[in-house]
Coordinates of C-alpha atoms and ligand atoms in Angstrom, one line a residue:
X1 CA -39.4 23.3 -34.0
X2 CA -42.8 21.9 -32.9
X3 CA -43.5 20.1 -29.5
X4 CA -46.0 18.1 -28.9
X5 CA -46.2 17.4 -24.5
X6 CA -48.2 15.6 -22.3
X7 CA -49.1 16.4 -18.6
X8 CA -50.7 13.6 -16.2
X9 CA -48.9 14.1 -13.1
X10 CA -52.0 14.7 -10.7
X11 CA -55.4 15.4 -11.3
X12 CA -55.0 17.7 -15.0
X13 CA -54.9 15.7 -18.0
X14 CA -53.1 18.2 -20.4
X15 CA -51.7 18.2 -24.0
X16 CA -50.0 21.2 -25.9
X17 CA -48.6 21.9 -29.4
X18 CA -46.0 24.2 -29.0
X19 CA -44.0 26.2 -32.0
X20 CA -40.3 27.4 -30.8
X21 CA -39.0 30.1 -33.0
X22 CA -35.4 31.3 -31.7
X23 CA -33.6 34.7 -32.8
X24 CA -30.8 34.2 -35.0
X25 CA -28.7 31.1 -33.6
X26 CA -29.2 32.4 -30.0
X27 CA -31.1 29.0 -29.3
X28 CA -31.8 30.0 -26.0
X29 CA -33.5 33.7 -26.6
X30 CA -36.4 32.0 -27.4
X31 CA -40.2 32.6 -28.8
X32 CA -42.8 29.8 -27.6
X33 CA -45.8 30.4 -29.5
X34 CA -49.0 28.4 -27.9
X35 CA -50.6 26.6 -31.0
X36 CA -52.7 24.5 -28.6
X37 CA -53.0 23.9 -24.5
X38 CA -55.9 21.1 -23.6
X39 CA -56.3 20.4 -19.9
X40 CA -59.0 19.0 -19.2
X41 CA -59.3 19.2 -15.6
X42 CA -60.6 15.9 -13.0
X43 CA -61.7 18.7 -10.3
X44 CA -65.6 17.9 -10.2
X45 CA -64.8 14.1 -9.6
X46 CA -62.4 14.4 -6.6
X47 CA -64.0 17.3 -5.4
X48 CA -66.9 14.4 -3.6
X49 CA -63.3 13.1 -2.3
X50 CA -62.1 16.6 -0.8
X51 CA -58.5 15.6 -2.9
X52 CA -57.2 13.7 -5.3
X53 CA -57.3 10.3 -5.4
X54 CA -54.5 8.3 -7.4
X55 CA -56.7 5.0 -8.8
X56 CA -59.1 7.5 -10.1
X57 CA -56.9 10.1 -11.6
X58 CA -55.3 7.3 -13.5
X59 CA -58.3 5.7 -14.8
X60 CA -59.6 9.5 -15.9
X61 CA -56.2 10.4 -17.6
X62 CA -56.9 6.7 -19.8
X63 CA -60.0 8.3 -20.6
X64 CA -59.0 11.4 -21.6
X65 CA -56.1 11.7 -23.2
X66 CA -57.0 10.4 -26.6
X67 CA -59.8 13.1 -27.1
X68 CA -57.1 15.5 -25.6
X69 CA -54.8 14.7 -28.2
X70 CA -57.4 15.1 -30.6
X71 CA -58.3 18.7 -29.5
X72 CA -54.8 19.7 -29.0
X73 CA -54.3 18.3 -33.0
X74 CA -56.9 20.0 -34.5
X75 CA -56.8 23.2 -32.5
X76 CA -53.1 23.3 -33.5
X77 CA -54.1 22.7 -37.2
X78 CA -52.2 19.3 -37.5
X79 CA -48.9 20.2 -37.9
X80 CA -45.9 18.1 -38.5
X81 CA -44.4 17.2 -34.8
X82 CA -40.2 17.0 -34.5
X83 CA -40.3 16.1 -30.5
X84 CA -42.4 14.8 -27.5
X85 CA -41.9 15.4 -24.4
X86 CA -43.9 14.4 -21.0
X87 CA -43.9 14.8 -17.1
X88 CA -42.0 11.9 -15.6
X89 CA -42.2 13.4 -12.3
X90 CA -42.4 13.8 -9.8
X91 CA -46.4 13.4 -9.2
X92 CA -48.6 10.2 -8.4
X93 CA -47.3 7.5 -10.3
X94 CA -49.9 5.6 -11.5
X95 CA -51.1 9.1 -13.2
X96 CA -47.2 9.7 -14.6
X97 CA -47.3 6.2 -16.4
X98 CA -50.1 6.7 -17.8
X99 CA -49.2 9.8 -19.3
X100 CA -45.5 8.1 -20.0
X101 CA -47.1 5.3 -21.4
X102 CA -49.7 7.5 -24.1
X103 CA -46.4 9.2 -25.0
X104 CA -44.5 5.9 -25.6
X105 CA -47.2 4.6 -27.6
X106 CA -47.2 8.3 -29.8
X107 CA -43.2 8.5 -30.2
X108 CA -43.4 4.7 -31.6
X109 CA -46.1 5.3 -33.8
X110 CA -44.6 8.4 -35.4
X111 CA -41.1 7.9 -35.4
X112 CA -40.3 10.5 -33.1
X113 CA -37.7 11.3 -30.4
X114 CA -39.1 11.7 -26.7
X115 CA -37.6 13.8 -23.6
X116 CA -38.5 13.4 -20.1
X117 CA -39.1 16.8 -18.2
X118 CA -39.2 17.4 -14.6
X119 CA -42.5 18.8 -13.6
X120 CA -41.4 21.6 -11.5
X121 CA -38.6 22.4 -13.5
X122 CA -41.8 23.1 -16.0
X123 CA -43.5 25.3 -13.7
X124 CA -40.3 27.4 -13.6
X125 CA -40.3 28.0 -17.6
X126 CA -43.8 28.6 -17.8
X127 CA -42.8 32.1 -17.1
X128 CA -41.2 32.3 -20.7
X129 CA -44.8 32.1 -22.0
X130 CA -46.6 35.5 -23.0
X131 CA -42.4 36.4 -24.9
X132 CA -41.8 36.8 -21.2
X133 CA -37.5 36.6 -21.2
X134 CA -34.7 34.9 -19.4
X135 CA -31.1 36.2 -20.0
X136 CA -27.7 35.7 -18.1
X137 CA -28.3 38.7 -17.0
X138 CA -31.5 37.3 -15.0
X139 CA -29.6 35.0 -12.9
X140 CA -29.1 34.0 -10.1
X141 CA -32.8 34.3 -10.1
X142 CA -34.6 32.7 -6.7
X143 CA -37.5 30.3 -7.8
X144 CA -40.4 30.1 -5.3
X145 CA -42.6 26.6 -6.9
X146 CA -45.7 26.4 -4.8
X147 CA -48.3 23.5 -5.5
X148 CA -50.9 20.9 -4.8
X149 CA -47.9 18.8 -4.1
X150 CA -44.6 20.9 -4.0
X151 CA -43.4 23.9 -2.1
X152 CA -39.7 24.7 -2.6
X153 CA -37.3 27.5 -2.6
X154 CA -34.5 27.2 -5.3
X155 CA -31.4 28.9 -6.1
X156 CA -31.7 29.1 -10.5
X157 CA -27.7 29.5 -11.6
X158 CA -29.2 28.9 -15.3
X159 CA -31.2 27.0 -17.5
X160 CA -30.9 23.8 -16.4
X161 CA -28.5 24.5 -13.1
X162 CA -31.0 24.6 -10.2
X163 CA -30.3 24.0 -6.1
X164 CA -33.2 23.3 -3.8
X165 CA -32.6 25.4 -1.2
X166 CA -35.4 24.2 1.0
X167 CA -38.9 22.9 1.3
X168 CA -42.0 21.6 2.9
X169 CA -41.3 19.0 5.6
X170 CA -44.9 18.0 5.2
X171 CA -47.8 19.7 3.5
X172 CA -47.6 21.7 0.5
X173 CA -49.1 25.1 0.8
X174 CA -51.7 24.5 -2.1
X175 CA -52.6 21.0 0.2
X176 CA -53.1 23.3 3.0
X177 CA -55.3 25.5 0.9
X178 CA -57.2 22.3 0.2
X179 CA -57.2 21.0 3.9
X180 CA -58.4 24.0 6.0
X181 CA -60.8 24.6 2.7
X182 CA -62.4 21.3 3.2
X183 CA -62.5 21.9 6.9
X184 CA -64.4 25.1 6.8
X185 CA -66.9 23.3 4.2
X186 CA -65.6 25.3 1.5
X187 CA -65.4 22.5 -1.3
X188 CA -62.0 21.3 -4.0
X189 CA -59.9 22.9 -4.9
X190 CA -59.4 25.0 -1.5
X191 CA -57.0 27.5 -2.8
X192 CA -59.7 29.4 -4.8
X193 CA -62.5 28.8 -2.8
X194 CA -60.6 30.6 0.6
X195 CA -59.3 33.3 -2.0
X196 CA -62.6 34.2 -3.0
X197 CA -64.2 34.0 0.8
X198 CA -61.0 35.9 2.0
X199 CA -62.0 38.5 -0.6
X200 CA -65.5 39.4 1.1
X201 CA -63.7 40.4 4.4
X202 CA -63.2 43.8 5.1
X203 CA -61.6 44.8 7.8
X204 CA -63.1 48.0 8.1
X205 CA -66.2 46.6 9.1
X206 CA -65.1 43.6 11.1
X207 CA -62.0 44.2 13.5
X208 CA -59.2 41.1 13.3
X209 CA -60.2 38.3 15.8
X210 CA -57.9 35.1 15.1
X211 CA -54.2 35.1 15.1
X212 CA -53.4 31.8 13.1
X213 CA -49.7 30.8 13.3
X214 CA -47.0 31.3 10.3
X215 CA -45.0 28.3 10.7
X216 CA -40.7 27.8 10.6
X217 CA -41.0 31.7 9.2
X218 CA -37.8 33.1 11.1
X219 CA -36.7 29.3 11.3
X220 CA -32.4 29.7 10.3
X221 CA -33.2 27.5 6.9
X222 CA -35.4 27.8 3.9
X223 CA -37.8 24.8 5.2
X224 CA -41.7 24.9 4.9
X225 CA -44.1 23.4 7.3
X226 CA -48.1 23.9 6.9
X227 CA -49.4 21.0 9.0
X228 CA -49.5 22.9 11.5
X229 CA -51.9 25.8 10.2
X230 CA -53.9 22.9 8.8
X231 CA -54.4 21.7 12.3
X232 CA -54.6 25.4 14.3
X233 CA -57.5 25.5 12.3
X234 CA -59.3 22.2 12.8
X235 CA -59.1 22.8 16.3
X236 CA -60.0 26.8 15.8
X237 CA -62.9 25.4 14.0
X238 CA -64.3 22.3 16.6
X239 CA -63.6 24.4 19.4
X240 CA -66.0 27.5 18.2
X241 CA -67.8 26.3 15.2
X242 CA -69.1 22.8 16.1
X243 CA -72.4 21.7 17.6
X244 CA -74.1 18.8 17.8
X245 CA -71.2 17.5 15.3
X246 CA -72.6 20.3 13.0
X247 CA -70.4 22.9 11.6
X248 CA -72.4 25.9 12.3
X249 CA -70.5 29.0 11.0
X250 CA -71.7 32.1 9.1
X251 CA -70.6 34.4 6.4
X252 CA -68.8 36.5 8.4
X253 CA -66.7 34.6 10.7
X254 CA -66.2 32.3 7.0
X255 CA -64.5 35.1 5.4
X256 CA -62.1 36.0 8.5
X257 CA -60.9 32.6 8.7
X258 CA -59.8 32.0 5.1
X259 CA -58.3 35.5 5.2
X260 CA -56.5 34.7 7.6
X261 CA -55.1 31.3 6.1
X262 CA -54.4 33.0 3.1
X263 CA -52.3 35.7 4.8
X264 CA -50.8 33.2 6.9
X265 CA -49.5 31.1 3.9
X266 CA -48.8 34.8 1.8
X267 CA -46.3 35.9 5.1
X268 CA -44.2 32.6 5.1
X269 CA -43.8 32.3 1.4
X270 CA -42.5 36.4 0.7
X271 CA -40.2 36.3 3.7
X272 CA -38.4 33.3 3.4
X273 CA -38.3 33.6 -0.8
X274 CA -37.0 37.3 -0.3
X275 CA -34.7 36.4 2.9
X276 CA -33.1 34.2 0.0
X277 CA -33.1 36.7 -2.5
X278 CA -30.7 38.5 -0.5
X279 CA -28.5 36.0 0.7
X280 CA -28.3 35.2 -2.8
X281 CA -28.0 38.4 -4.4
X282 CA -30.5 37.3 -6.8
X283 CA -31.6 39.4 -9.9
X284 CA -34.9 37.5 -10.6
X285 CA -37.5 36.4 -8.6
X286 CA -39.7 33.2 -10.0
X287 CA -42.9 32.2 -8.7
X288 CA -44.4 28.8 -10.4
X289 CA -47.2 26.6 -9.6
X290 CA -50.8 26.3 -8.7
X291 CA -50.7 28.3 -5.7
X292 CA -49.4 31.8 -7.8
X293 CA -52.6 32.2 -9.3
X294 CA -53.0 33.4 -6.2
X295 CA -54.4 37.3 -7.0
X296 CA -53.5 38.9 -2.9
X297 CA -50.0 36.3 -3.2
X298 CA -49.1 38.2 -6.6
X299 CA -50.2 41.6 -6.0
X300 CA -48.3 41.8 -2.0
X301 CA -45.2 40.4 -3.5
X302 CA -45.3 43.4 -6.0
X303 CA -45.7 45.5 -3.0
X304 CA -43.1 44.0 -1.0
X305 CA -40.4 44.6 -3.8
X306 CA -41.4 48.2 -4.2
X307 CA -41.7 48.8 -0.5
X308 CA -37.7 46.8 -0.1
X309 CA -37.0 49.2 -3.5
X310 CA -35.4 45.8 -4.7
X311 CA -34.5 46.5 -8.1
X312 CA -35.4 42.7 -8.9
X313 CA -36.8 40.8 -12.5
X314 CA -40.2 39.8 -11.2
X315 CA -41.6 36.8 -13.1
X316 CA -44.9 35.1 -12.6
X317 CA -46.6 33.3 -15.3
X318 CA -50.0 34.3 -16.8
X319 CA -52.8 32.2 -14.3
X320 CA -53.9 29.5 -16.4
X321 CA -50.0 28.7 -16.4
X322 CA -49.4 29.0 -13.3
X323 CA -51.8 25.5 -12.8
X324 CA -50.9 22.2 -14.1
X325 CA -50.8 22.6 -18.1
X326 CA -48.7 21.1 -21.3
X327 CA -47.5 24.5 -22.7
X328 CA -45.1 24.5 -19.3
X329 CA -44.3 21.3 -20.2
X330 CA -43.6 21.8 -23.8
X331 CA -40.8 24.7 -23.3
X332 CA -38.9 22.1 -20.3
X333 CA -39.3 19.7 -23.2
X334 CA -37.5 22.5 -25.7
X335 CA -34.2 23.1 -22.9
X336 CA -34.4 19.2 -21.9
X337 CA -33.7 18.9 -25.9
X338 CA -30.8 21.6 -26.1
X339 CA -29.1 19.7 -23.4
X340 CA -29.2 16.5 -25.3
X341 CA -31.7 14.4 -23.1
X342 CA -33.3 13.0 -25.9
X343 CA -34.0 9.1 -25.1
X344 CA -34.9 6.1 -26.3
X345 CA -38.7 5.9 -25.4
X346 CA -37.7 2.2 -23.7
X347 CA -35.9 4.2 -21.5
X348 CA -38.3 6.8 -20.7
X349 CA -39.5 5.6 -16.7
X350 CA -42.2 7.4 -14.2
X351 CA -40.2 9.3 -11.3
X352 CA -42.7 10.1 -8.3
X353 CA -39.7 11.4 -6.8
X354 CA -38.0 13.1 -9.4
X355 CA -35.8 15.7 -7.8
X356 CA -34.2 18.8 -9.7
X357 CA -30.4 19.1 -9.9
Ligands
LIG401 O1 -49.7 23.2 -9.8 P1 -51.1 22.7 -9.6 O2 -52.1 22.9 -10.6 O3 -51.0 21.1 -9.3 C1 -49.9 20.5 -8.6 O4 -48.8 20.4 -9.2 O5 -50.1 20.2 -7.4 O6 -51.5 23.2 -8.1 C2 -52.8 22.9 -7.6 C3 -52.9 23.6 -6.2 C4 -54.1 23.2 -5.4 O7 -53.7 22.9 -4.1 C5 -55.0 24.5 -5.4 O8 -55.8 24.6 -4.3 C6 -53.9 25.6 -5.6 O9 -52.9 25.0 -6.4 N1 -54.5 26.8 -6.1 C7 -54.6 28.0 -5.4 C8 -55.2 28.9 -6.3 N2 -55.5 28.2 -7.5 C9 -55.1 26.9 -7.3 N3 -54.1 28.3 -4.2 C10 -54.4 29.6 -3.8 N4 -55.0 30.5 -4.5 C11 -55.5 30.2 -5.8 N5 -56.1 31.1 -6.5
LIG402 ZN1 -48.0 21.3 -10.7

């Protein structure tokens, strides 16, 4: 079966051609073979804006997705599409409808059906890319989706059966990656801009100076809160760095800071995903989103299992799926269509708020 899916739900304009080969009749042991993945990414024009902004992503998707879908055609070899699917939320919604809208137009013009796919929902299954593998035997598997937008903890039962078991009461950790990036002057997008300047401390030469808080981390629940980093850090940064209204801060105390975000952000998220895993009894852990291409994230969650010998599935997709992309979008799509969501495209809407269930 080939997919053909379309991804507008921020700043990432993204199409992918998708080719799902199953074993036998087992439709959900699954091969998705990558015939094409565009994004074509916004981040040099709302990097002047420090984040995304809505009108602009909109009128850039407009632009782009025609010559999107014309790479992601040829790249795939023009093969014969069975299904479309595309992000209907949740994201900014002018960006979703026009991205709901492209599809509409496609499914008309070639006779096609359509599915709607929840974008973090997507992020999850990204993980099956690369022949990675889900089985029964995998769940309950705790999902950990950490974004520009989204940072939620949820219990995974099966395809398709998800609980959120908590999230951010404000900003997303990926925002807060943005936030304290553009306070320190390190440019869009913040997450690998303080990754890289986090990388150039060493603590051997340069003894720890900042404590920076880890918000709600022995909080009872399985709630997020970075706003208040974001802010310990603005007023870490006016307080010493500031003069004259000039930010006046060198290499050095640069590279602290971030790491110190970074491991600030890194704390919250293992404790509270593996303080779930056992509650849980989970067998998998899932990490999905922007904020797992995250190299010190990946590599001390590895650490942390081995160190807990937790004899747990550890899934994290490759890093140019862990950020916004179609492929992710494409294999939703697929399970979306097993479930028999397949709609009318007049019925297909933009959900800002889209929720999973
Ligand atoms: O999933 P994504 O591409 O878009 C949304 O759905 O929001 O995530 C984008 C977010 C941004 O906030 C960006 O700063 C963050 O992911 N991000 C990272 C890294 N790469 C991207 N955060 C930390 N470390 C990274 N290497
Ligand atoms: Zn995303």
């Amino acid at each position: 079966m080939i997919i053909l899916a379309i991804e507008t739900s921020c700043d990432d304009t993204g199409i992918s051609i998708i080719n799902v080969k199953c074993q036998n009749s087992n439709v959900k042991s699954c091969n998705f073979e990558i015939l094409s993945n565009i994004v074509s990414s916004q981040v040099k024009i709302h990097a002047q804006y420090g984040g995304v902004y809505p009108l602009l992503a909109k009128r850039e998707h407009q632009k782009n997705l025609p010559t999107v879908l014309k790479k992601a055609l040829k790249k795939a070899g023009n093969p014969k599409i069975d299904l479309i699917a595309v992000t209907q939320g949740p994201g900014l919604e002018p960006c979703l409808w026009q991205g709901i809208n492209f599809a509409k137009e496609l499914t008309k013009k070639l006779n096609l059906p359509i599915v709607p796919v929840n974008h973090i929902e997507a992020h999850i299954l990204a993980n099956l890319i690369n022949n990675q593998q889900l089985t029964i035997n995998n769940f309950p598997a705790i999902c950990l989706v950490v974004s520009g937008g989204h940072t939620q903890l949820i219990l995974m039962k099966d395809f398709g059966k998800y609980r959120i078991l908590g999230e951010t009461r404000d900003d997303a950790a990926g925002e807060c990656f943005d936030k304290t990036a553009r306070v320190l002057g390190l440019g869009y997008p913040g997450g690998p801009a303080i990754e890289a300047k986090a990388a150039e401390y060493d603590i051997r030469n340069t003894p720890y100076e900042i404590q920076l808080p880890r918000p709600m981390i022995y909080h009872k629940n399985y709630d997020f809160s970075f706003s208040g980093l974001k802010t310990a850090v603005l007023y870490l940064v006016k307080k010493n760095f500031y003069k004259n209204n000039q930010l006046t801060i060198n290499n050095q105390q640069l590279a602290i800071i971030s790491h110190e975000i970074q491991q600030a952000i890194i704390d919250v998220l293992i404790y509270k995903t593996l303080k779930a895993v056992k509650e849980y009894k989970a067998k998998s852990i899932i990490l999905g989103g922007g904020v797992v291409a995250n190299n010190e994230l990946r590599k001390q969650f590895k650490l942390k299992i081995v160190n807990c010998k937790l004899k747990i599935n550890f899934l994290v997709p490759p890093k140019k799926f862990s950020t916004d992309n179609a492929a992710m979008v494409a294999i939703a799509g697929y399970y979306q269509w097993l479930k028999g969501e397949t709609k009318s495209w007049k019925n297909v809407e933009a959900n800002a708020h889209l929720r999973l269930k």
